[in-house]
Amino acid sequence: MKTAHDLVTAAKARVQETPLENADQAIRDADILIDVRETEEYASGHIPGAVHISRGMLEFKLSNMPELASRDLKIVVYCKTSGRAALAACALADMGYLDVKSISGGFDAWAAAGKPVVKPELPSFE
């Protein structure tokens, strides 16, 4: 029986993982940056320009978004530490997307490196 760790290890062997030092350029070159974390994670802070599509809904949302139908899109995905992003990148490759990258170390590595993070402000009720 395979574990989640086994699945992530196999996924990382299949996908193109972009080192953190190259992530800025990969994002600039991308047509879309997708944050595959859960809603609460995204809301607590995300990479500027990221679109939120949780890992569990990725295939369904992309299948129903005509603007993302082209399999030539340059896609960068990330999650908290890179496991879910690797699984997402594999799923996208299986769907026929030809240029998918994930960010090594994910959001945690991005934030720890002091890179920009969008943190939505809650409205004041005072």
CSV table of C-alpha atoms in Angstrom, one decimal:
chain,number,residue,atom,x,y,z
A,1,MET,CA,0.0,0.0,0.0
A,2,LYS,CA,1.3,3.5,-0.9
A,3,THR,CA,1.4,6.3,1.5
A,4,ALA,CA,0.9,10.0,0.8
A,5,HIS,CA,4.7,10.4,1.0
A,6,ASP,CA,5.1,7.7,-1.7
A,7,LEU,CA,2.7,9.5,-4.0
A,8,VAL,CA,4.4,12.8,-3.5
A,9,THR,CA,7.8,11.3,-4.1
A,10,ALA,CA,6.6,9.7,-7.3
A,11,ALA,CA,5.0,13.0,-8.4
A,12,LYS,CA,8.1,15.0,-7.7
A,13,ALA,CA,10.0,12.6,-10.0
A,14,ARG,CA,7.6,13.4,-12.8
A,15,VAL,CA,7.2,17.2,-12.5
A,16,GLN,CA,9.4,20.2,-13.1
A,17,GLU,CA,10.1,21.7,-9.8
A,18,THR,CA,11.4,25.3,-10.0
A,19,PRO,CA,14.0,26.2,-7.4
A,20,LEU,CA,13.0,29.1,-5.2
A,21,GLU,CA,15.8,31.3,-6.7
A,22,ASN,CA,14.1,30.9,-10.1
A,23,ALA,CA,10.5,31.2,-8.9
A,24,ASP,CA,10.2,34.9,-9.6
A,25,GLN,CA,11.1,34.4,-13.3
A,26,ALA,CA,8.9,31.4,-13.6
A,27,ILE,CA,6.0,33.3,-12.3
A,28,ARG,CA,6.7,36.3,-14.6
A,29,ASP,CA,6.8,33.9,-17.6
A,30,ALA,CA,3.6,32.1,-16.6
A,31,ASP,CA,0.2,32.7,-17.9
A,32,ILE,CA,-1.3,31.7,-14.6
A,33,LEU,CA,0.0,31.2,-11.0
A,34,ILE,CA,-2.3,28.8,-9.0
A,35,ASP,CA,-2.3,28.4,-5.3
A,36,VAL,CA,-3.6,24.9,-4.6
A,37,ARG,CA,-3.8,25.2,-0.8
A,38,GLU,CA,-7.1,25.3,1.1
A,39,THR,CA,-9.2,28.5,1.3
A,40,GLU,CA,-8.1,29.3,4.8
A,41,GLU,CA,-4.4,29.0,3.9
A,42,TYR,CA,-4.8,31.2,0.8
A,43,ALA,CA,-6.8,33.8,2.8
A,44,SER,CA,-4.0,34.0,5.5
A,45,GLY,CA,-1.5,35.0,2.8
A,46,HIS,CA,-0.5,34.2,-0.7
A,47,ILE,CA,2.0,35.0,-3.5
A,48,PRO,CA,0.9,38.2,-5.4
A,49,GLY,CA,-1.0,37.4,-8.5
A,50,ALA,CA,-2.0,33.9,-7.4
A,51,VAL,CA,-5.4,32.5,-8.3
A,52,HIS,CA,-6.8,30.2,-5.7
A,53,ILE,CA,-8.0,26.8,-6.9
A,54,SER,CA,-7.8,24.2,-4.1
A,55,ARG,CA,-6.1,20.9,-4.9
A,56,GLY,CA,-9.4,19.0,-4.5
A,57,MET,CA,-11.2,21.1,-7.1
A,58,LEU,CA,-8.3,21.7,-9.6
A,59,GLU,CA,-9.3,19.3,-12.4
A,60,PHE,CA,-13.0,20.3,-12.1
A,61,LYS,CA,-12.4,24.0,-12.2
A,62,LEU,CA,-9.9,23.9,-15.1
A,63,SER,CA,-12.3,21.7,-17.0
A,64,ASN,CA,-15.0,24.3,-16.7
A,65,MET,CA,-12.9,27.5,-17.3
A,66,PRO,CA,-12.7,28.1,-21.1
A,67,GLU,CA,-10.0,30.7,-20.6
A,68,LEU,CA,-7.7,27.9,-19.2
A,69,ALA,CA,-8.5,25.3,-21.9
A,70,SER,CA,-5.4,25.8,-24.0
A,71,ARG,CA,-2.9,23.1,-23.2
A,72,ASP,CA,-0.1,25.4,-24.1
A,73,LEU,CA,-0.6,27.6,-21.1
A,74,LYS,CA,2.4,28.2,-18.9
A,75,ILE,CA,1.2,27.2,-15.4
A,76,VAL,CA,3.0,27.6,-12.1
A,77,VAL,CA,1.5,25.9,-9.0
A,78,TYR,CA,2.4,26.0,-5.4
A,79,CYS,CA,1.1,24.8,-2.0
A,80,LYS,CA,2.5,25.0,1.6
A,81,THR,CA,5.7,23.0,1.2
A,82,SER,CA,5.4,21.5,-2.4
A,83,GLY,CA,3.7,18.1,-1.9
A,84,ARG,CA,0.2,19.1,-3.0
A,85,ALA,CA,1.7,21.2,-5.8
A,86,ALA,CA,3.6,18.2,-7.2
A,87,LEU,CA,0.4,16.1,-7.1
A,88,ALA,CA,-1.4,19.0,-8.8
A,89,ALA,CA,1.3,19.4,-11.5
A,90,CYS,CA,1.0,15.6,-12.3
A,91,ALA,CA,-2.8,15.9,-12.6
A,92,LEU,CA,-2.4,18.9,-15.0
A,93,ALA,CA,0.2,17.0,-17.0
A,94,ASP,CA,-2.3,14.0,-17.1
A,95,MET,CA,-4.9,16.5,-18.4
A,96,GLY,CA,-2.6,17.4,-21.3
A,97,TYR,CA,-1.1,20.7,-20.1
A,98,LEU,CA,2.4,20.9,-21.5
A,99,ASP,CA,4.2,23.5,-19.4
A,100,VAL,CA,3.5,23.1,-15.7
A,101,LYS,CA,6.0,23.9,-12.9
A,102,SER,CA,5.7,23.8,-9.2
A,103,ILE,CA,7.7,25.9,-6.7
A,104,SER,CA,10.2,24.0,-4.7
A,105,GLY,CA,9.5,24.5,-1.0
A,106,GLY,CA,6.2,26.1,-1.7
A,107,PHE,CA,4.7,29.1,0.1
A,108,ASP,CA,6.6,28.4,3.3
A,109,ALA,CA,9.9,28.7,1.5
A,110,TRP,CA,8.7,31.8,-0.4
A,111,ALA,CA,7.6,33.6,2.8
A,112,ALA,CA,10.8,32.5,4.7
A,113,ALA,CA,12.9,34.0,2.0
A,114,GLY,CA,11.2,37.4,2.6
A,115,LYS,CA,9.5,37.5,-0.8
A,116,PRO,CA,6.3,39.5,-1.2
A,117,VAL,CA,3.1,38.1,0.3
A,118,VAL,CA,-0.4,39.4,0.0
A,119,LYS,CA,-2.2,39.3,3.3
A,120,PRO,CA,-5.8,40.4,2.9
A,121,GLU,CA,-7.0,42.8,5.5
A,122,LEU,CA,-10.2,42.1,7.4
A,123,PRO,CA,-12.7,44.9,7.5
A,124,SER,CA,-12.9,46.9,10.6
A,125,PHE,CA,-16.3,46.9,12.4
A,126,GLU,CA,-15.5,49.7,14.7
